[in-house]
PDB file of C-alpha atoms in Angstrom:
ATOM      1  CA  UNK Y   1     -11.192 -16.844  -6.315  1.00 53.00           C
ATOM      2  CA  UNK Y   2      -8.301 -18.694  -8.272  1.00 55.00           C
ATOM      3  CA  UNK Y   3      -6.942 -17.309 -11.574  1.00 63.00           C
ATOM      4  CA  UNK Y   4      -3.954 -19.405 -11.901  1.00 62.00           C
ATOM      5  CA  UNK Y   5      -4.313 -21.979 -10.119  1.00 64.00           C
ATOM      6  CA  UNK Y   6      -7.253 -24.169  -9.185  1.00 67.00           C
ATOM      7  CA  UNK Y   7      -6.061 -24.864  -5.940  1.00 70.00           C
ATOM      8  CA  UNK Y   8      -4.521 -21.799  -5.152  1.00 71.00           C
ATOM      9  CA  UNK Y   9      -6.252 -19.389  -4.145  1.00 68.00           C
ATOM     10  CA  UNK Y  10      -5.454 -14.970  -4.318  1.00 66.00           C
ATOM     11  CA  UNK Y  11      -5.134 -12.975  -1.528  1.00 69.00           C
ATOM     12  CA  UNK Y  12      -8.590 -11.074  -0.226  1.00 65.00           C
ATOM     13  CA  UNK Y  13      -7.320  -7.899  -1.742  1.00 68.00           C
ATOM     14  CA  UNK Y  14      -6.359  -9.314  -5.004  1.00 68.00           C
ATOM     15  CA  UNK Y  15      -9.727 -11.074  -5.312  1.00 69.00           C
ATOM     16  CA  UNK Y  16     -11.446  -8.159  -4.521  1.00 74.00           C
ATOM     17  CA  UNK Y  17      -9.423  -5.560  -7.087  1.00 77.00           C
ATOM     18  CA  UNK Y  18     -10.481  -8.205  -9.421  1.00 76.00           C
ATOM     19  CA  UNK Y  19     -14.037  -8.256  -8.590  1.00 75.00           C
ATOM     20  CA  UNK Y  20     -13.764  -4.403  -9.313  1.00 78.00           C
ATOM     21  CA  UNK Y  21     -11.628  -4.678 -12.390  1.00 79.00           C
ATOM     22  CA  UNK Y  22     -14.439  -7.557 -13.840  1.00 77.00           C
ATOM     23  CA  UNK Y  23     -17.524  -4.923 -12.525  1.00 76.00           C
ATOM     24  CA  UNK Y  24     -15.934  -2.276 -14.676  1.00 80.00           C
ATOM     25  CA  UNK Y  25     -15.103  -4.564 -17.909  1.00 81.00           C
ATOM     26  CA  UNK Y  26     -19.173  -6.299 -17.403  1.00 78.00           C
ATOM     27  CA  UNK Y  27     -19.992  -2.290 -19.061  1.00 81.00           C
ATOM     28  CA  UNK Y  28     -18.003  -2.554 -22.093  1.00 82.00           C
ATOM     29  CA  UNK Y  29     -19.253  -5.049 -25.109  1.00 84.00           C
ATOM     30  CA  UNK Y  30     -15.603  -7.501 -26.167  1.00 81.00           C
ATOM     31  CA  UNK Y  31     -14.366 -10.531 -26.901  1.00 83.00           C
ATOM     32  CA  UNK Y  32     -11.165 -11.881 -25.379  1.00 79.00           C
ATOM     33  CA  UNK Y  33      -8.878 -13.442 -28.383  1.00 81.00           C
ATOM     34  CA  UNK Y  34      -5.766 -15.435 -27.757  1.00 80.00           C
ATOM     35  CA  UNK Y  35      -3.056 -14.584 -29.654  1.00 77.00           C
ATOM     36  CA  UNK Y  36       0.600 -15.839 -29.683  1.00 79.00           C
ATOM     37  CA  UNK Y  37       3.163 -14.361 -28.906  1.00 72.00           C
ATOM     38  CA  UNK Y  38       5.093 -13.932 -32.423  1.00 73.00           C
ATOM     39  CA  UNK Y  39       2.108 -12.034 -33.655  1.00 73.00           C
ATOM     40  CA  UNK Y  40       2.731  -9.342 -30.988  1.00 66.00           C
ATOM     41  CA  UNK Y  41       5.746  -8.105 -32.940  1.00 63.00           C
ATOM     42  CA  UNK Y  42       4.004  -4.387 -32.740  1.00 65.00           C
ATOM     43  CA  UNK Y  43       4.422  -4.313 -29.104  1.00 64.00           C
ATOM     44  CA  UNK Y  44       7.999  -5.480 -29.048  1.00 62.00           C
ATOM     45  CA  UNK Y  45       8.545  -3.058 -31.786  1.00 65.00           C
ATOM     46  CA  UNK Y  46       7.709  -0.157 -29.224  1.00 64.00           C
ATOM     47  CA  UNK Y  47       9.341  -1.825 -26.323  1.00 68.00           C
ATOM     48  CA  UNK Y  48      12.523  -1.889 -28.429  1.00 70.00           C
ATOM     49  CA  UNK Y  49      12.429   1.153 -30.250  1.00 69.00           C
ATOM     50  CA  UNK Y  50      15.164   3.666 -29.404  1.00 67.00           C
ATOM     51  CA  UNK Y  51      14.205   7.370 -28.833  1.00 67.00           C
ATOM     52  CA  UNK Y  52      16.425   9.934 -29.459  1.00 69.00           C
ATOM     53  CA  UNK Y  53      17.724  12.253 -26.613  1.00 66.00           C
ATOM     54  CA  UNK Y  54      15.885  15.309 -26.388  1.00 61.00           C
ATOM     55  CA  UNK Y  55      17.238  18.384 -24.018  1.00 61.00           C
ATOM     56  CA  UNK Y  56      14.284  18.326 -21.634  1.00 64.00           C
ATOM     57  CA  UNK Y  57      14.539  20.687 -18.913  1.00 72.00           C
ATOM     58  CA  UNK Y  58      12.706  19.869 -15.846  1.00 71.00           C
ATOM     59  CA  UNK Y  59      11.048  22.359 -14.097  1.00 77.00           C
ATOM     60  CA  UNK Y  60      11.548  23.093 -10.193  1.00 78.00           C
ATOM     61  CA  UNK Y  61       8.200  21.109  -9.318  1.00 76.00           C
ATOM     62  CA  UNK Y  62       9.107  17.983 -11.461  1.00 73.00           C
ATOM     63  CA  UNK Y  63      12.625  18.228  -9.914  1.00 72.00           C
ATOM     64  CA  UNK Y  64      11.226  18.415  -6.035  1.00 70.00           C
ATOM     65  CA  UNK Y  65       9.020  15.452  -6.983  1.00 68.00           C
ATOM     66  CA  UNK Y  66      12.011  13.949  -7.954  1.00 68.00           C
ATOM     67  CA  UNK Y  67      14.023  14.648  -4.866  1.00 68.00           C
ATOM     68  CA  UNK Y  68      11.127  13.562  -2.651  1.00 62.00           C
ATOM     69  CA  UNK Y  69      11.289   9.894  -3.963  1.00 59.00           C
ATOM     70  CA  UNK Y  70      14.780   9.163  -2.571  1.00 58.00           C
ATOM     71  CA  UNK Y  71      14.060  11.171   1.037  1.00 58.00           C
ATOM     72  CA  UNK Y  72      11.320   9.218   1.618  1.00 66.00           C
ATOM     73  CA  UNK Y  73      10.785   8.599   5.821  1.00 76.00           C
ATOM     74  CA  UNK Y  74       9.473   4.976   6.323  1.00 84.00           C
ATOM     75  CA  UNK Y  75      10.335   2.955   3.160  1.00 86.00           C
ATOM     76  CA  UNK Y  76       8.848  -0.826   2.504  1.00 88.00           C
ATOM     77  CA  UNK Y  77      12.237  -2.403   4.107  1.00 90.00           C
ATOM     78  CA  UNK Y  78      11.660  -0.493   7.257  1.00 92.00           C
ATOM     79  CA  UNK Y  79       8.602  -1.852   7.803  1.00 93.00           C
ATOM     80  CA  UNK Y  80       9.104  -4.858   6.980  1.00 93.00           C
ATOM     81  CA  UNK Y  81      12.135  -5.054   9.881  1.00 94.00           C
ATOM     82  CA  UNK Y  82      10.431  -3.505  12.940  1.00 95.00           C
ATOM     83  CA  UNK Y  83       7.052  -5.770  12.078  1.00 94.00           C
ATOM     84  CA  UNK Y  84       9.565  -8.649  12.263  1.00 94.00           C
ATOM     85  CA  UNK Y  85      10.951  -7.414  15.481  1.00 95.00           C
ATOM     86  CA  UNK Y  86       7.335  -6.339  17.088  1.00 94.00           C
ATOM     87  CA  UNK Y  87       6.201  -9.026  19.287  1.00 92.00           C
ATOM     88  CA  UNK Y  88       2.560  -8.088  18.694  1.00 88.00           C
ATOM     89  CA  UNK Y  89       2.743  -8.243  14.953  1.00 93.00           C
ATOM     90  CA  UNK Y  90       4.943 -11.424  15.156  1.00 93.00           C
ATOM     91  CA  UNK Y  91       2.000 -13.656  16.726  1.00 92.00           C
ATOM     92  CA  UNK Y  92      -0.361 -12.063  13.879  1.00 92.00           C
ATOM     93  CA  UNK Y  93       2.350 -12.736  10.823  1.00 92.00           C
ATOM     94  CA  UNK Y  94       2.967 -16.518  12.309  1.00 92.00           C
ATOM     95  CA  UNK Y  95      -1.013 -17.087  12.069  1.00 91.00           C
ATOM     96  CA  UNK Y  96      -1.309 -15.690   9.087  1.00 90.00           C
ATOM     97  CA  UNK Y  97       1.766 -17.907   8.087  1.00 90.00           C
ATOM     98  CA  UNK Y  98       0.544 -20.632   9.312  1.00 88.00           C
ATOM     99  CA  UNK Y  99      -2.945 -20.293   8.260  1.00 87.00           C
ATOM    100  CA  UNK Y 100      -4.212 -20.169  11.909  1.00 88.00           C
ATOM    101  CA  UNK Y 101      -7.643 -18.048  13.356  1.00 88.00           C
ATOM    102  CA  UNK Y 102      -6.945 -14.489  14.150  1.00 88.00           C
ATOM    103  CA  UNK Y 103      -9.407 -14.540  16.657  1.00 88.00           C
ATOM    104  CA  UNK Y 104      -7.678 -15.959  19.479  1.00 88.00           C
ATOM    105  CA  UNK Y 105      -5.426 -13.050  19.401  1.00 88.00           C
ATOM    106  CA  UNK Y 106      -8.419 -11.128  19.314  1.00 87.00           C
ATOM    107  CA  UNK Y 107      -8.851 -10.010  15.794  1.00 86.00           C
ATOM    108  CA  UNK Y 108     -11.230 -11.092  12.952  1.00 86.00           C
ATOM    109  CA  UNK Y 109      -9.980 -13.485  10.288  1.00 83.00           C
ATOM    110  CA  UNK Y 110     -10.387 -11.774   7.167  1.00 86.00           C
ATOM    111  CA  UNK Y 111      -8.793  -8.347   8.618  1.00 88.00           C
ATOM    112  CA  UNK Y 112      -5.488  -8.613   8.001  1.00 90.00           C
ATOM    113  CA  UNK Y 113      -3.199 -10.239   5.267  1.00 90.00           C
ATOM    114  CA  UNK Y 114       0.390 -10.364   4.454  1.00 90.00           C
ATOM    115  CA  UNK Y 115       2.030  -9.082   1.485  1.00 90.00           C
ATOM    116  CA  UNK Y 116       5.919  -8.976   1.320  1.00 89.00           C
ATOM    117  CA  UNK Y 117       6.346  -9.004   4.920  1.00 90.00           C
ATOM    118  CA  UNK Y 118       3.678  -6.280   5.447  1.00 91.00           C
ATOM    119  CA  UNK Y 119       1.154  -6.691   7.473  1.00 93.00           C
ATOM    120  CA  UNK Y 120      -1.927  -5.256   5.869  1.00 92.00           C
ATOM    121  CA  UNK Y 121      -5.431  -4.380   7.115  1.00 91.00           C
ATOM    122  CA  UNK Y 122      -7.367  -4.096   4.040  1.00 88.00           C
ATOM    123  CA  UNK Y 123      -5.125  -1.797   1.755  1.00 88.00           C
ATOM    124  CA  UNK Y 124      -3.586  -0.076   4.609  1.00 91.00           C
ATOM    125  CA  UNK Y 125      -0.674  -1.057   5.776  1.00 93.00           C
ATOM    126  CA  UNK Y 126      -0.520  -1.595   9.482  1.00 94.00           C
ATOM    127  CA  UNK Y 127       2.772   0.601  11.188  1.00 95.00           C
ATOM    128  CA  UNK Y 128       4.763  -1.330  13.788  1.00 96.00           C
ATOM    129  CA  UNK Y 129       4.740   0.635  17.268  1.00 95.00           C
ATOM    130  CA  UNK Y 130       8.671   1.748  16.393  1.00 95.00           C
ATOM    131  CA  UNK Y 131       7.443   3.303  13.437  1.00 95.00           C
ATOM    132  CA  UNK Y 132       4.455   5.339  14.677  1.00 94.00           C
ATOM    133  CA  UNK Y 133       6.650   8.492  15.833  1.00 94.00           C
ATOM    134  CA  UNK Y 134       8.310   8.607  11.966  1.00 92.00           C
ATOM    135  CA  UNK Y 135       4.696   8.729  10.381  1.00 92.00           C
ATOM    136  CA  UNK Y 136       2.931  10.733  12.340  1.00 92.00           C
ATOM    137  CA  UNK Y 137       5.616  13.390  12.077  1.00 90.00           C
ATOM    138  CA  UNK Y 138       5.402  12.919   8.312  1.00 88.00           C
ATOM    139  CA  UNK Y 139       1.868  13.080   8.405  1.00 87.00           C
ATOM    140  CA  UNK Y 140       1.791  16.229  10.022  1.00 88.00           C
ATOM    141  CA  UNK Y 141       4.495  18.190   8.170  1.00 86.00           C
ATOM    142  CA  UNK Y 142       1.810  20.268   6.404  1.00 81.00           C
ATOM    143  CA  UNK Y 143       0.159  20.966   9.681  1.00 80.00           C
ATOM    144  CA  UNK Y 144      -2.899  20.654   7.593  1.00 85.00           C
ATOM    145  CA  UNK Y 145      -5.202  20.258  10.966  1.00 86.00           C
ATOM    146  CA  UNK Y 146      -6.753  17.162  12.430  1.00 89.00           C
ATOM    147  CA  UNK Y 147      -9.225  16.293  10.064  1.00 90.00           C
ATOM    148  CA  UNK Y 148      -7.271  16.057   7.016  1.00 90.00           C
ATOM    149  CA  UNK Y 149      -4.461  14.451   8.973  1.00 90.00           C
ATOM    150  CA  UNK Y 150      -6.658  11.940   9.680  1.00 92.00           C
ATOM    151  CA  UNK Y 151      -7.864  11.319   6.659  1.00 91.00           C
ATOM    152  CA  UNK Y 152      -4.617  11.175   5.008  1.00 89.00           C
ATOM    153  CA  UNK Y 153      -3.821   8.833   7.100  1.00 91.00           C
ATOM    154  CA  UNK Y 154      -6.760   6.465   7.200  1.00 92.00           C
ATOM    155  CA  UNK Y 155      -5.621   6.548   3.190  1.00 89.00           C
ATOM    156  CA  UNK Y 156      -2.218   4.928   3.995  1.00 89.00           C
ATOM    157  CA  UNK Y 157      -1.742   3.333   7.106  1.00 92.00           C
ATOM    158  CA  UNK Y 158      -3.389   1.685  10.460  1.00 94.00           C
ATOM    159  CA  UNK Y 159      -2.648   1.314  14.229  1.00 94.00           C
ATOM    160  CA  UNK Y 160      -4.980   0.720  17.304  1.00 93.00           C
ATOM    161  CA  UNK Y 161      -5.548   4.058  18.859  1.00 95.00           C
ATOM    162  CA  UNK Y 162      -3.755   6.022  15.532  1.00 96.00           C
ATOM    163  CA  UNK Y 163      -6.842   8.863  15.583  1.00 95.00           C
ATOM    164  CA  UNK Y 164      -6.568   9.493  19.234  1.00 95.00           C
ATOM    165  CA  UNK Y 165      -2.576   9.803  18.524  1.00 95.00           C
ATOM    166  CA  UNK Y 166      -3.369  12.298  15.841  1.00 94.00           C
ATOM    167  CA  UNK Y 167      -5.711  14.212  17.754  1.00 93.00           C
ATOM    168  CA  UNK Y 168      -2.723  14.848  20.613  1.00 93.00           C
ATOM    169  CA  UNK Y 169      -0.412  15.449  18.627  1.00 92.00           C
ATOM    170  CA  UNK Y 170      -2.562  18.321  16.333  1.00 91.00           C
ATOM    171  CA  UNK Y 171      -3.624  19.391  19.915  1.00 91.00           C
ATOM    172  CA  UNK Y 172      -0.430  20.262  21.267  1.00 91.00           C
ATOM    173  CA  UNK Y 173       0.677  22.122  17.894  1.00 88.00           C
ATOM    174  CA  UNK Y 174       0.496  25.785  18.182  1.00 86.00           C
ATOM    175  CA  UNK Y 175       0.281  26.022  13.905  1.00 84.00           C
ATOM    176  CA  UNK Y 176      -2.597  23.701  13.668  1.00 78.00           C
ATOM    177  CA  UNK Y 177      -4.796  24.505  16.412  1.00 67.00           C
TER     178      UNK Y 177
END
């Protein structure tokens, strides 16, 4: 698929949120209408706009939210390093760099692709070895138990052997089991 571009084709993920976002739109009855861009003045208007000050108070909950942005445990740039530094993921990123088969490193073509320096298996993003400890403490923080652990983190993130990881780790936790 190639929006842009003729020769260049999108990502596997990005063709495939498309595919969704043009299934969705095939249900509606419109016409697409160019317009240019001086006749958009409404939407600048709004853009631009100022709004006055108002003396919102947050609540507790909206403040916590708040506070949980910035002490977030694995961010993008961490990531990013240790799959840099992991030999494993390095011989996947150079393939997929290089536009080389997967499978002689024994993996199937289409499963992963690279998206700012992430390493992605479908939409979830694949956690270098150095990483693993970080998440699953994170993931278990709510000592929810081993099946919603698991499927939080099936949500979010991928590594080989990550369920039987989760499994040990809920195992040996006196709150969860």
């Amino acid at each position: 698929v190639s929006i842009f571009h003729p020769n260049k084709m999108l990502p596997n993920i990005t063709a495939s949120r498309l595919f969704n976002y043009a299934h969705f739109l095939s249900g509606f009855d419109y016409d697409i209408v160019y317009r240019k861009t001086t006749d958009h003045g409404n939407a600048d208007f709004l853009s631009r706009f100022p709004v006055e000050k108002g003396n919102e108070k947050m609540d507790s909950a909206s403040l916590f939210q708040i506070s949980q942005i910035y002490s977030i445990p694995v961010k993008n740039e961490d990531i990013v390093s240790a799959t840099r530094n992991d030999p494993e993921l390095q011989r996947i990123v150079f393939a997929l760099e290089e536009g080389k088969s997967l499978t002689s490193l024994g993996y199937e073509d289409n499963q992963f692709t690279l998206e700012h320096g992430c390493l992605l298996r479908g939409h979830q993003v694949f956690i270098p070895a150095t990483l693993r400890k970080r998440v699953l403490t994170e993931l278990h923080a709510a000592h929810q138990g081993m099946a919603k652990m698991k499927s939080l983190a099936r949500g979010y993130c991928y590594w080989p052997h990550m369920d039987r990881e989760i499994e040990k780790l809920v195992r040996s936790c006196k709150n969860c089991s």
